[in-house]
mmCIF file of C-alpha atoms in Angstrom:
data_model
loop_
_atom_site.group_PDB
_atom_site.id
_atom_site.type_symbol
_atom_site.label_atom_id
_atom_site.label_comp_id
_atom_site.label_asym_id
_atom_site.label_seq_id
_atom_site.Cartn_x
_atom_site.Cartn_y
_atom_site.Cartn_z
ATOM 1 C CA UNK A 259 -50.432 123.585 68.180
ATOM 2 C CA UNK A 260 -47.270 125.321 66.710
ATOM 3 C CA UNK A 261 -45.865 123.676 63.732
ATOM 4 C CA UNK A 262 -42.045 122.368 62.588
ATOM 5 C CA UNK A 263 -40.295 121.886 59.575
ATOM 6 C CA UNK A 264 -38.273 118.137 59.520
ATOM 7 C CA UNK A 265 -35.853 118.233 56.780
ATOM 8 C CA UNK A 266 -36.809 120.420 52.920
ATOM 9 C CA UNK A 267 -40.037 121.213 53.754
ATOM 10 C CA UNK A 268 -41.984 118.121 55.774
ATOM 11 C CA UNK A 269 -44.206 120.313 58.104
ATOM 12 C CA UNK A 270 -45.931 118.596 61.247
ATOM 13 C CA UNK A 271 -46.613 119.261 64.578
ATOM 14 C CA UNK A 272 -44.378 120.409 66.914
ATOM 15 C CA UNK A 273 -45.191 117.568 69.016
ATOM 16 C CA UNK A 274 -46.253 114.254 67.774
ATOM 17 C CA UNK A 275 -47.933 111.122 69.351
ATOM 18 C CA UNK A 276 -46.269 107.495 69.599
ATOM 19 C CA UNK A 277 -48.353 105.287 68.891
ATOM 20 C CA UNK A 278 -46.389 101.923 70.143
ATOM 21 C CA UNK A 279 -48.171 101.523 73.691
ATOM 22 C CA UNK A 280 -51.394 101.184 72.599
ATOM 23 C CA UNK A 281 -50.683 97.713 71.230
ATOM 24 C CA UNK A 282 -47.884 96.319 73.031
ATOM 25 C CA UNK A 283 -45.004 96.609 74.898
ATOM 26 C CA UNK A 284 -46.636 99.033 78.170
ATOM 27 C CA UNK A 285 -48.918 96.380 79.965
ATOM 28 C CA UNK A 286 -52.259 96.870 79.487
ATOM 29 C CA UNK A 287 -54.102 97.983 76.585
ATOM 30 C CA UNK A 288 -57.848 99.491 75.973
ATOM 31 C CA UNK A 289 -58.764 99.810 72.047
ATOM 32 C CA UNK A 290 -61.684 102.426 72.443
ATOM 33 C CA UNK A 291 -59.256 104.495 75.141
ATOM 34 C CA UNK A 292 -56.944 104.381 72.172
ATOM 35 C CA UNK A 293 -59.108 105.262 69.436
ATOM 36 C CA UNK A 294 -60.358 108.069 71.487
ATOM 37 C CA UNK A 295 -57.011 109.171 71.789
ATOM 38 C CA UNK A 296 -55.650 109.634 68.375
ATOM 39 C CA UNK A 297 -59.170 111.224 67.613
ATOM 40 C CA UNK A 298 -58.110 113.538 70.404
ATOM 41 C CA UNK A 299 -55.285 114.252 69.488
ATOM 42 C CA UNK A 300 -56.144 115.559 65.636
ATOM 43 C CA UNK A 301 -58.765 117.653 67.493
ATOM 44 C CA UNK A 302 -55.966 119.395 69.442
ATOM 45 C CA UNK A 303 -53.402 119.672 65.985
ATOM 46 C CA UNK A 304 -51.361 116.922 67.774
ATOM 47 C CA UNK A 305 -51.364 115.530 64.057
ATOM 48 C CA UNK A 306 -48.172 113.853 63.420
ATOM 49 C CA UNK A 307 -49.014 110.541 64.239
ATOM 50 C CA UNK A 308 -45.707 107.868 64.668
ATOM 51 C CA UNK A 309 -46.382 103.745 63.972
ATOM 52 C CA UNK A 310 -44.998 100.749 62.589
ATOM 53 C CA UNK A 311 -45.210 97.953 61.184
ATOM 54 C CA UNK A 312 -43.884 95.800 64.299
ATOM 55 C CA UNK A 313 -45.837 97.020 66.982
ATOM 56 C CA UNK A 314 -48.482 94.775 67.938
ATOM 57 C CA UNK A 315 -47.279 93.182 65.691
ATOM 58 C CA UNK A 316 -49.445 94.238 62.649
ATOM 59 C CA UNK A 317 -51.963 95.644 65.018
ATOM 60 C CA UNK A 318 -51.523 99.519 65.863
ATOM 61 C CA UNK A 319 -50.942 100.363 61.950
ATOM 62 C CA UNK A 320 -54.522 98.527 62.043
ATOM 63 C CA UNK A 321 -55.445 100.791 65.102
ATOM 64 C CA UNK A 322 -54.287 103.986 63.887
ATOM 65 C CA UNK A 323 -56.254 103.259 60.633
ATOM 66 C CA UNK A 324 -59.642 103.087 62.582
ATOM 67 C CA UNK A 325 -58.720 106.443 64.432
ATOM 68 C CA UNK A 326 -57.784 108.426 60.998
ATOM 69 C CA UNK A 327 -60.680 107.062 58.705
ATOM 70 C CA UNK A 328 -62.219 110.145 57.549
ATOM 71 C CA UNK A 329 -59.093 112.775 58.857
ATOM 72 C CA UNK A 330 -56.677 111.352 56.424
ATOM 73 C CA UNK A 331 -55.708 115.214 55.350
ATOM 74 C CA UNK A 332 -55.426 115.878 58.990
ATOM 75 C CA UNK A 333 -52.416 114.072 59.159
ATOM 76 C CA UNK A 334 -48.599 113.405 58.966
ATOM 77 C CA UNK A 335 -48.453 109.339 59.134
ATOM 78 C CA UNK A 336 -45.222 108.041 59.732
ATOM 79 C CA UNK A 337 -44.173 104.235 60.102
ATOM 80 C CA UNK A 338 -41.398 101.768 60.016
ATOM 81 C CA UNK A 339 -40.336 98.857 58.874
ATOM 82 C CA UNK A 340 -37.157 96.820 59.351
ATOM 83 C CA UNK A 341 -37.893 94.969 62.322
ATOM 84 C CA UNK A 342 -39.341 91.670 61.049
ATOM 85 C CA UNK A 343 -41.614 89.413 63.329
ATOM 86 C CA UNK A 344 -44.035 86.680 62.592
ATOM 87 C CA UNK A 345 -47.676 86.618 63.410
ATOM 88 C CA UNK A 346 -47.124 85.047 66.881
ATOM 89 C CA UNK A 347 -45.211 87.919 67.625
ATOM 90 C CA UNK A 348 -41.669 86.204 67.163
ATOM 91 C CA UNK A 349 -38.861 88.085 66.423
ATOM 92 C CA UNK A 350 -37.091 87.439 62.986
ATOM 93 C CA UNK A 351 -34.495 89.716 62.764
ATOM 94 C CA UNK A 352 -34.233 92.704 60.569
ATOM 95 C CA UNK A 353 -34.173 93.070 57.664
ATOM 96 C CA UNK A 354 -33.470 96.173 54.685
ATOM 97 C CA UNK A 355 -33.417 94.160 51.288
ATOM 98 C CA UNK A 356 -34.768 95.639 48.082
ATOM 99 C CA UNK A 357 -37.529 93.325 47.628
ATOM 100 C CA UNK A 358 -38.118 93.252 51.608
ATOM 101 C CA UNK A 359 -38.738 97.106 51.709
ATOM 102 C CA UNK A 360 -41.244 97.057 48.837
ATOM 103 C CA UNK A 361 -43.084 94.158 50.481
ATOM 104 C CA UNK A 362 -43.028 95.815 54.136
ATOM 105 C CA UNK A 363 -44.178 99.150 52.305
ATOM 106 C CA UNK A 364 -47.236 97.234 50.254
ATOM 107 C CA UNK A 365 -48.572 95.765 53.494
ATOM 108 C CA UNK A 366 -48.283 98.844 55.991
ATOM 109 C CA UNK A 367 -50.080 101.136 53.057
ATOM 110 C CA UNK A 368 -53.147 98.168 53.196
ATOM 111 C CA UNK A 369 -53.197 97.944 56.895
ATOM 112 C CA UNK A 370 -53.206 101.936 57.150
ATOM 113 C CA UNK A 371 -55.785 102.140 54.629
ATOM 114 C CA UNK A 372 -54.088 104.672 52.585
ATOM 115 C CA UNK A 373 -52.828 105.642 49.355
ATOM 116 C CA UNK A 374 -49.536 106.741 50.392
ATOM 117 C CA UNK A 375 -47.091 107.112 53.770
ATOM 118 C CA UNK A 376 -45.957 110.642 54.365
ATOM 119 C CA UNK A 377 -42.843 109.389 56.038
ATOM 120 C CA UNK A 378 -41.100 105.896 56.006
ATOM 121 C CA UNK A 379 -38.487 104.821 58.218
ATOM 122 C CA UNK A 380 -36.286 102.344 58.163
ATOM 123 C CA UNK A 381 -36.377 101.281 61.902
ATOM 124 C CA UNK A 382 -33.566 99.598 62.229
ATOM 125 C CA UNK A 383 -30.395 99.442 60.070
ATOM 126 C CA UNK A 384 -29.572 96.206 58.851
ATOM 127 C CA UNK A 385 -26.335 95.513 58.723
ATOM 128 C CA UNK A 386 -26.308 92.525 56.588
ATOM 129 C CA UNK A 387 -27.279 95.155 53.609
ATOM 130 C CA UNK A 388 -25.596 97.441 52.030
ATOM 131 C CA UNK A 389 -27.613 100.620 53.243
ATOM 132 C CA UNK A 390 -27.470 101.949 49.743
ATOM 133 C CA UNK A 391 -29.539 99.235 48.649
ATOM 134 C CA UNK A 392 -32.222 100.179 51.278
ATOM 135 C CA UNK A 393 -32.451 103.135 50.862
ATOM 136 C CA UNK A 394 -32.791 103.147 46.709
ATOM 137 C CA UNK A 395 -35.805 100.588 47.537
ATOM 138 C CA UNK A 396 -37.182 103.477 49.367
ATOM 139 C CA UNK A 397 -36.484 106.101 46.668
ATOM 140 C CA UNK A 398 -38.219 103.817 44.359
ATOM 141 C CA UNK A 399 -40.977 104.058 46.633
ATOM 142 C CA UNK A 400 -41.091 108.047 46.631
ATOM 143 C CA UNK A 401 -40.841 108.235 43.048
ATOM 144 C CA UNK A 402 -44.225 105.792 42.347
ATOM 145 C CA UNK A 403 -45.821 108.167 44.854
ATOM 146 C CA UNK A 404 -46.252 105.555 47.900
ATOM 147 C CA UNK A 405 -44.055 107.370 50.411
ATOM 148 C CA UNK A 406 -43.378 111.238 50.696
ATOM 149 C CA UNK A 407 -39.992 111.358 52.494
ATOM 150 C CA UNK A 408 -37.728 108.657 53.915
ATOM 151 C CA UNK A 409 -36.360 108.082 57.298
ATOM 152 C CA UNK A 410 -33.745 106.723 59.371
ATOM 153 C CA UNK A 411 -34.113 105.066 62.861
ATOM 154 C CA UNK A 412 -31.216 104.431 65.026
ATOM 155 C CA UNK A 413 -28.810 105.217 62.252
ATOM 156 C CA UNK A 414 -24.978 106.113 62.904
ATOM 157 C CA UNK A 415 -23.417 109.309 61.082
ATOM 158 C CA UNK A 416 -21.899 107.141 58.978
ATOM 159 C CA UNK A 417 -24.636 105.883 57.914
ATOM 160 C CA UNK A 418 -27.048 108.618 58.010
ATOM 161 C CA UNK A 419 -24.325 110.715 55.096
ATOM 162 C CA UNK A 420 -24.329 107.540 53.239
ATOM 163 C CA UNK A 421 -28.479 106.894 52.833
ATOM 164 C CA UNK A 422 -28.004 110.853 52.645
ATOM 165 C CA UNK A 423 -26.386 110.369 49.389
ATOM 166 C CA UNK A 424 -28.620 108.378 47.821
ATOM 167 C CA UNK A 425 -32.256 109.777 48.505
ATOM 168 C CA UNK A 426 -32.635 113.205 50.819
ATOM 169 C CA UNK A 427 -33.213 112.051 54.170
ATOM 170 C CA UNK A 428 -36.032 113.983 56.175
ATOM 171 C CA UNK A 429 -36.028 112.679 59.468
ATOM 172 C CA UNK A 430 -33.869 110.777 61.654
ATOM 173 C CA UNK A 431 -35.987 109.382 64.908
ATOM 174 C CA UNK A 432 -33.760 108.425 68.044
ATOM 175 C CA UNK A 433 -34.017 108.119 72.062
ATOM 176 C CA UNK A 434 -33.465 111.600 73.272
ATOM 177 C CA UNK A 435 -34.528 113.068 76.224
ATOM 178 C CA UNK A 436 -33.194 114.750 79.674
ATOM 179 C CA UNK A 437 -32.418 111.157 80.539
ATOM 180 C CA UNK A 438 -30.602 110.023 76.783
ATOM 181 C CA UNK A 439 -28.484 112.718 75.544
ATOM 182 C CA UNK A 440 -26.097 110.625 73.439
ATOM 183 C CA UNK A 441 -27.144 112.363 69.858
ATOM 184 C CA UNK A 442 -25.473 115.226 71.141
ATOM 185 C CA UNK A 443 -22.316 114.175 70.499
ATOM 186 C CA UNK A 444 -22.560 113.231 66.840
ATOM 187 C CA UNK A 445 -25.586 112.813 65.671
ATOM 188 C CA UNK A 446 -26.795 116.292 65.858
ATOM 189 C CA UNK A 447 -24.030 117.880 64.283
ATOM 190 C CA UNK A 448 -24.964 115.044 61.197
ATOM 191 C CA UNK A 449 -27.927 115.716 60.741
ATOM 192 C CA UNK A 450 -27.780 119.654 61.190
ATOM 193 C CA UNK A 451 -24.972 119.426 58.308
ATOM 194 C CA UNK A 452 -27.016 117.724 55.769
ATOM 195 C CA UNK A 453 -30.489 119.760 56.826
ATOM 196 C CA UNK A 454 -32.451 116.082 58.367
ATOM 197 C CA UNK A 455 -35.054 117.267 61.123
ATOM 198 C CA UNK A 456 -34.431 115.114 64.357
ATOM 199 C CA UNK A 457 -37.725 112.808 65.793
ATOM 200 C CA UNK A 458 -37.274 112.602 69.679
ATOM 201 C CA UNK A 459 -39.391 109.180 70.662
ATOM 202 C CA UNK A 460 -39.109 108.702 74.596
ATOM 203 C CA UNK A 461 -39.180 111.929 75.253
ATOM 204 C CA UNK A 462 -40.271 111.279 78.674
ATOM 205 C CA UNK A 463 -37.696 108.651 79.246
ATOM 206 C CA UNK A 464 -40.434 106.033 78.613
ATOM 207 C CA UNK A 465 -42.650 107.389 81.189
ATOM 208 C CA UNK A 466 -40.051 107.911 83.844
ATOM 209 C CA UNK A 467 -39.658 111.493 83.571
ATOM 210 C CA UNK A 468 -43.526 112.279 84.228
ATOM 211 C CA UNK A 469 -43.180 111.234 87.502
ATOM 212 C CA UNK A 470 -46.028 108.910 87.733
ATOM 213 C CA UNK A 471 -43.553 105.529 87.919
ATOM 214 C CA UNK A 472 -42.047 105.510 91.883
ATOM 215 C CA UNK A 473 -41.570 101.971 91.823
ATOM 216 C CA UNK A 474 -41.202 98.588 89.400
ATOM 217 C CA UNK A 475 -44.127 97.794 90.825
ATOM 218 C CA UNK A 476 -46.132 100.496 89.415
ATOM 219 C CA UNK A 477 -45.937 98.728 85.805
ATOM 220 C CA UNK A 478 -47.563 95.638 84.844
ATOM 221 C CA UNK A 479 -46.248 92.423 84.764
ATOM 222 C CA UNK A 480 -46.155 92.423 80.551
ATOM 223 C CA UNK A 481 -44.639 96.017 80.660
ATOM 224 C CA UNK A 482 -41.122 95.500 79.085
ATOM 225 C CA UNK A 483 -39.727 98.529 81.326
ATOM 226 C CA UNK A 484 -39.665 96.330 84.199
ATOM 227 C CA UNK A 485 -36.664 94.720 82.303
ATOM 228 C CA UNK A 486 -35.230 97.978 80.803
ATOM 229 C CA UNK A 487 -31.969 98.091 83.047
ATOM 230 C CA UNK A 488 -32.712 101.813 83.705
ATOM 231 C CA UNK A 489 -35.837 100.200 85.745
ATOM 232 C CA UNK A 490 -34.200 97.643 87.804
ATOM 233 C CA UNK A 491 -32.297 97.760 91.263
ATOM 234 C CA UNK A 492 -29.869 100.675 92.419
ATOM 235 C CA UNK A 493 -30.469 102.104 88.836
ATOM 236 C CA UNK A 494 -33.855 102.637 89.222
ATOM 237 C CA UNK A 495 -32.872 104.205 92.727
ATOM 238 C CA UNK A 496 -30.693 106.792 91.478
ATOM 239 C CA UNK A 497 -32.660 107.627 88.372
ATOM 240 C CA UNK A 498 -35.523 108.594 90.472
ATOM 241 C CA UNK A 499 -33.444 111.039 92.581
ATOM 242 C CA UNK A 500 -32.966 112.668 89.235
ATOM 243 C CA UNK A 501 -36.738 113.127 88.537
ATOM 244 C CA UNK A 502 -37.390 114.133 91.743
ATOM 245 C CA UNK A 503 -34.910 117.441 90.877
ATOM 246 C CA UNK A 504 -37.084 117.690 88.048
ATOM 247 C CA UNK A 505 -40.258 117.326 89.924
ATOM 248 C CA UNK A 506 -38.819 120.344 92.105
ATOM 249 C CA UNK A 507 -38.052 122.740 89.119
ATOM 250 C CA UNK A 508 -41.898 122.000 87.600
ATOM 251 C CA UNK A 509 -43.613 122.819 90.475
ATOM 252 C CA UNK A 510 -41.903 126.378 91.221
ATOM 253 C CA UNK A 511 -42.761 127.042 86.970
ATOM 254 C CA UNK A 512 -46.671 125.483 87.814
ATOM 255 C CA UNK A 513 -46.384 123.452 85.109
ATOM 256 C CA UNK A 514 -45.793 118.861 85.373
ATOM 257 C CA UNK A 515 -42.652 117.414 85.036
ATOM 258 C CA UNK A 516 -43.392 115.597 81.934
ATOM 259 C CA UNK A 517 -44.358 119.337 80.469
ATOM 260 C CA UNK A 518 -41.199 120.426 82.469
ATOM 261 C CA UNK A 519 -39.443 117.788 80.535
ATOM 262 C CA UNK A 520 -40.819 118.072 77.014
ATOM 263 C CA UNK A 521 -40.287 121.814 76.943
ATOM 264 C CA UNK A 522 -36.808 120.941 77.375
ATOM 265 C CA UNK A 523 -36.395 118.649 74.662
ATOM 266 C CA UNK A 524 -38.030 121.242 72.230
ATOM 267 C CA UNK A 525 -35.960 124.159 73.154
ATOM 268 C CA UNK A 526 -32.758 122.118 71.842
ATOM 269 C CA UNK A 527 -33.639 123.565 68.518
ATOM 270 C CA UNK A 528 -36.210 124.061 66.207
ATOM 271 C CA UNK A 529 -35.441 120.861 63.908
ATOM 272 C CA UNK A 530 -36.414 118.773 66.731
ATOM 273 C CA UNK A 531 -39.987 117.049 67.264
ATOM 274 C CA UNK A 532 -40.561 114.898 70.164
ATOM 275 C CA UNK A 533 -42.932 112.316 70.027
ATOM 276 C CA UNK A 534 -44.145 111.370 73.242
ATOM 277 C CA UNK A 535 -46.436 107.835 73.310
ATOM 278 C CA UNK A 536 -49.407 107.704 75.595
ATOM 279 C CA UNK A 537 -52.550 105.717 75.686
ATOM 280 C CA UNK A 538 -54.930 108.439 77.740
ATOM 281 C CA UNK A 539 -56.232 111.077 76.070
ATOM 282 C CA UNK A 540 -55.467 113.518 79.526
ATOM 283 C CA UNK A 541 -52.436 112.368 79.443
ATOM 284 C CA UNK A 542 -52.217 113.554 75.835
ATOM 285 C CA UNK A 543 -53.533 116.913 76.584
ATOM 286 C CA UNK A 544 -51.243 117.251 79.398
ATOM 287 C CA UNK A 545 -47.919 116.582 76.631
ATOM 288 C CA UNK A 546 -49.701 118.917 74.644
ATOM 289 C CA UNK A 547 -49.727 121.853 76.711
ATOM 290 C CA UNK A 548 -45.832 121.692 77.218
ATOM 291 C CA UNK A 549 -45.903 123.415 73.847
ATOM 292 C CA UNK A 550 -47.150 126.279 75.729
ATOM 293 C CA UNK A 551 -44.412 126.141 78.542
ATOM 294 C CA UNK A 552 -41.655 129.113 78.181
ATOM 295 C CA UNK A 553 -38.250 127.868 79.533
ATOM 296 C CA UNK A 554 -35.791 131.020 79.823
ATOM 297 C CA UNK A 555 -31.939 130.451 79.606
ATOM 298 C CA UNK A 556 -31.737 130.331 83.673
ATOM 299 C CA UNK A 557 -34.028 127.365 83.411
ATOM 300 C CA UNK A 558 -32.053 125.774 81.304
ATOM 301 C CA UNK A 559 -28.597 126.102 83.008
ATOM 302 C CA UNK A 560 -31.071 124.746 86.310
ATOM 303 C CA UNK A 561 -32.145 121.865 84.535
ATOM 304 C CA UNK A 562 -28.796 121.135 83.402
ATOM 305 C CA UNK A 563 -27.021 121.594 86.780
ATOM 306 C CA UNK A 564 -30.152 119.116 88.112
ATOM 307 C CA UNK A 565 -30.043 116.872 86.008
ATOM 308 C CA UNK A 566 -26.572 116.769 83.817
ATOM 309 C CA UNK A 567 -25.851 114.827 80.555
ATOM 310 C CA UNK A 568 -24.829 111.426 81.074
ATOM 311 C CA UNK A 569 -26.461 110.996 85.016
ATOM 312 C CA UNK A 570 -28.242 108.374 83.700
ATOM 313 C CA UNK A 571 -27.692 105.057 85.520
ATOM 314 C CA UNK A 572 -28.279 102.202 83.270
ATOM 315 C CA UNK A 573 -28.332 101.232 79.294
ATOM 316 C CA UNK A 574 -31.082 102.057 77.197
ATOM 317 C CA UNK A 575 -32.348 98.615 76.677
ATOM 318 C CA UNK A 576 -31.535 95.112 77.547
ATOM 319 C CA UNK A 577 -29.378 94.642 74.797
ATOM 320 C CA UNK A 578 -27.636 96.774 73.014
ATOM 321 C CA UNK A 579 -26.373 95.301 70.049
ATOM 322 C CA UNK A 580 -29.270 95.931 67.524
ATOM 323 C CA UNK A 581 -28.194 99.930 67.516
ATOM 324 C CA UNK A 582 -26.130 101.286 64.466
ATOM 325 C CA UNK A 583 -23.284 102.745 66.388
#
């Protein structure tokens, strides 16, 4: 596996594995398919490993502990906090407080088993506190050696430069993908400015793009696509016509259309890391390989011409108003 640099020197894979749907969100769940998973995915240098705090919730930092016990050097652990929810799973709000940050960071580093996080996010921006104030909790946090680099989730370029000025920001992780372009128009030039490598999570336009989802009724009950508005109705229509131009353009290459569509996303520069989430360790090997896939600059303009920026027909999520815009 080929390697990128996110921000002054944080080096991980070029492709990473999300975590989330092996503890909630994507129906059902299998903890030994999941464990084997991770495991497989250090064995193939897949080794930047993406959590937090809220999936589950509590539960996949727990999970990802299990899988790295013994491999800790192996890895580039990255998790969140920010989005606060109670044991039953209820959602709290979020929050980015001083003494909230130092809590959230104390109980991720005990459920991870570990000494220290090699890069914490701040998943969502709260916007009740000053982000300043967040972001010095987290510097305080570098400095005593418990986190490596910082993060930003969902952050505006407003207040990307402003964190920026506080504490050097390594990463910023956001929705990108053939399907969810919108960084394009500000964020990138942000974060390219101040030198912050980009995390791509959905890569694969939360499974869409692979191909394997032809109907709502192809995800469980409990999955929490079949209320993403992108998977509902005439949306979910004319999104599929889309991946079925992509499906076109893989097979002539030989390669999948998830491949198809995470060689994309990595030849939009070399500061970017995708971080596609899967719960099957062939379907990991198959995200893997797209490392390997060569896309020349007449695949590109085909891609773009099948699928253009901004064809997407629906909002990302339900509601909208969470995102730091």
């Amino acid at each position: 596996m080929q390697k990128r640099t996110l921000g002054q020197g944080f080096e991980v894979s070029a492709i990473g594995l999300g975590c989330m749907g092996m503890s909630e969100f994507y129906g059902a769940r299998d903890e030994q398919e999941a464990l084997d998973t991770i495991q497989r995915a250090l064995d193939l240098g897949v080794t930047f490993l993406d959590t937090a705090d809220m999936y589950g919730p509590f539960t996949n930092e727990k999970l990802v502990a299990r899988a790295i016990a013994g491999r800790r050097d192996e890895v580039q652990l990255a998790t969140k906090f920010g989005n606060v929810r109670g044991e039953d799973g209820e959602w709290l709000g979020i929050r980015g407080d001083a003494d909230y940050v130092r809590q959230a960071c104390e109980a991720s580093l005990e459920r991870l088993g570990v000494d220290h996080i090699d890069l914490y996010y701040q998943h969502r921006v709260d916007k009740g506190t000053e982000i300043e104030e967040t972001v010095g909790a987290m510097a305080e946090l570098v400095e005593a050696g418990k986190v490596r680099h910082i993060g930003l989730s969902e952050a505006s370029p407003e207040t990307i430069r402003r964190a920026h000025a506080v504490h050097p920001v390594t990463a910023l992780q956001t929705e990108y993908s053939l399907w969810t372009r919108d960084p394009e128009d500000e964020i990138f030039p942000t974060v390219r400015e101040l030198g912050i490598g980009f995390v791509a999570y959905s890569p694969l336009g939360r499974g869409f793009l692979s191909g394997r989802v032809t109907s709502p009724e192809d995800l469980d009950e409990d999955d929490f696509r079949r209320r993403n508005p992108r998977f509902q109705g005439e949306n979910f229509e004319r999104n599929l016509e889309l991946v079925e131009r992509v499906r076109e353009i893989a097979e002539e290459k030989g390669v999948t259309p998830a491949q198809l569509a995470l060689a994309w996303v990595l030849r939009q520069g070399d500061d970017i890391v995708p971080i596609p989430g899967t719960k099957r360790a062939n379907y990991l090997e198959e995200n893997a390989r797209a490392a390997e896939v060569e896309l020349s600059y007449e695949d590109l303009i085909r891609i773009e011409d099948a699928f253009p920026k901004g064809a997407t027909s629906g909002d990302r999520y339900p509601d909208m108003s969470s995102i730091d815009r």
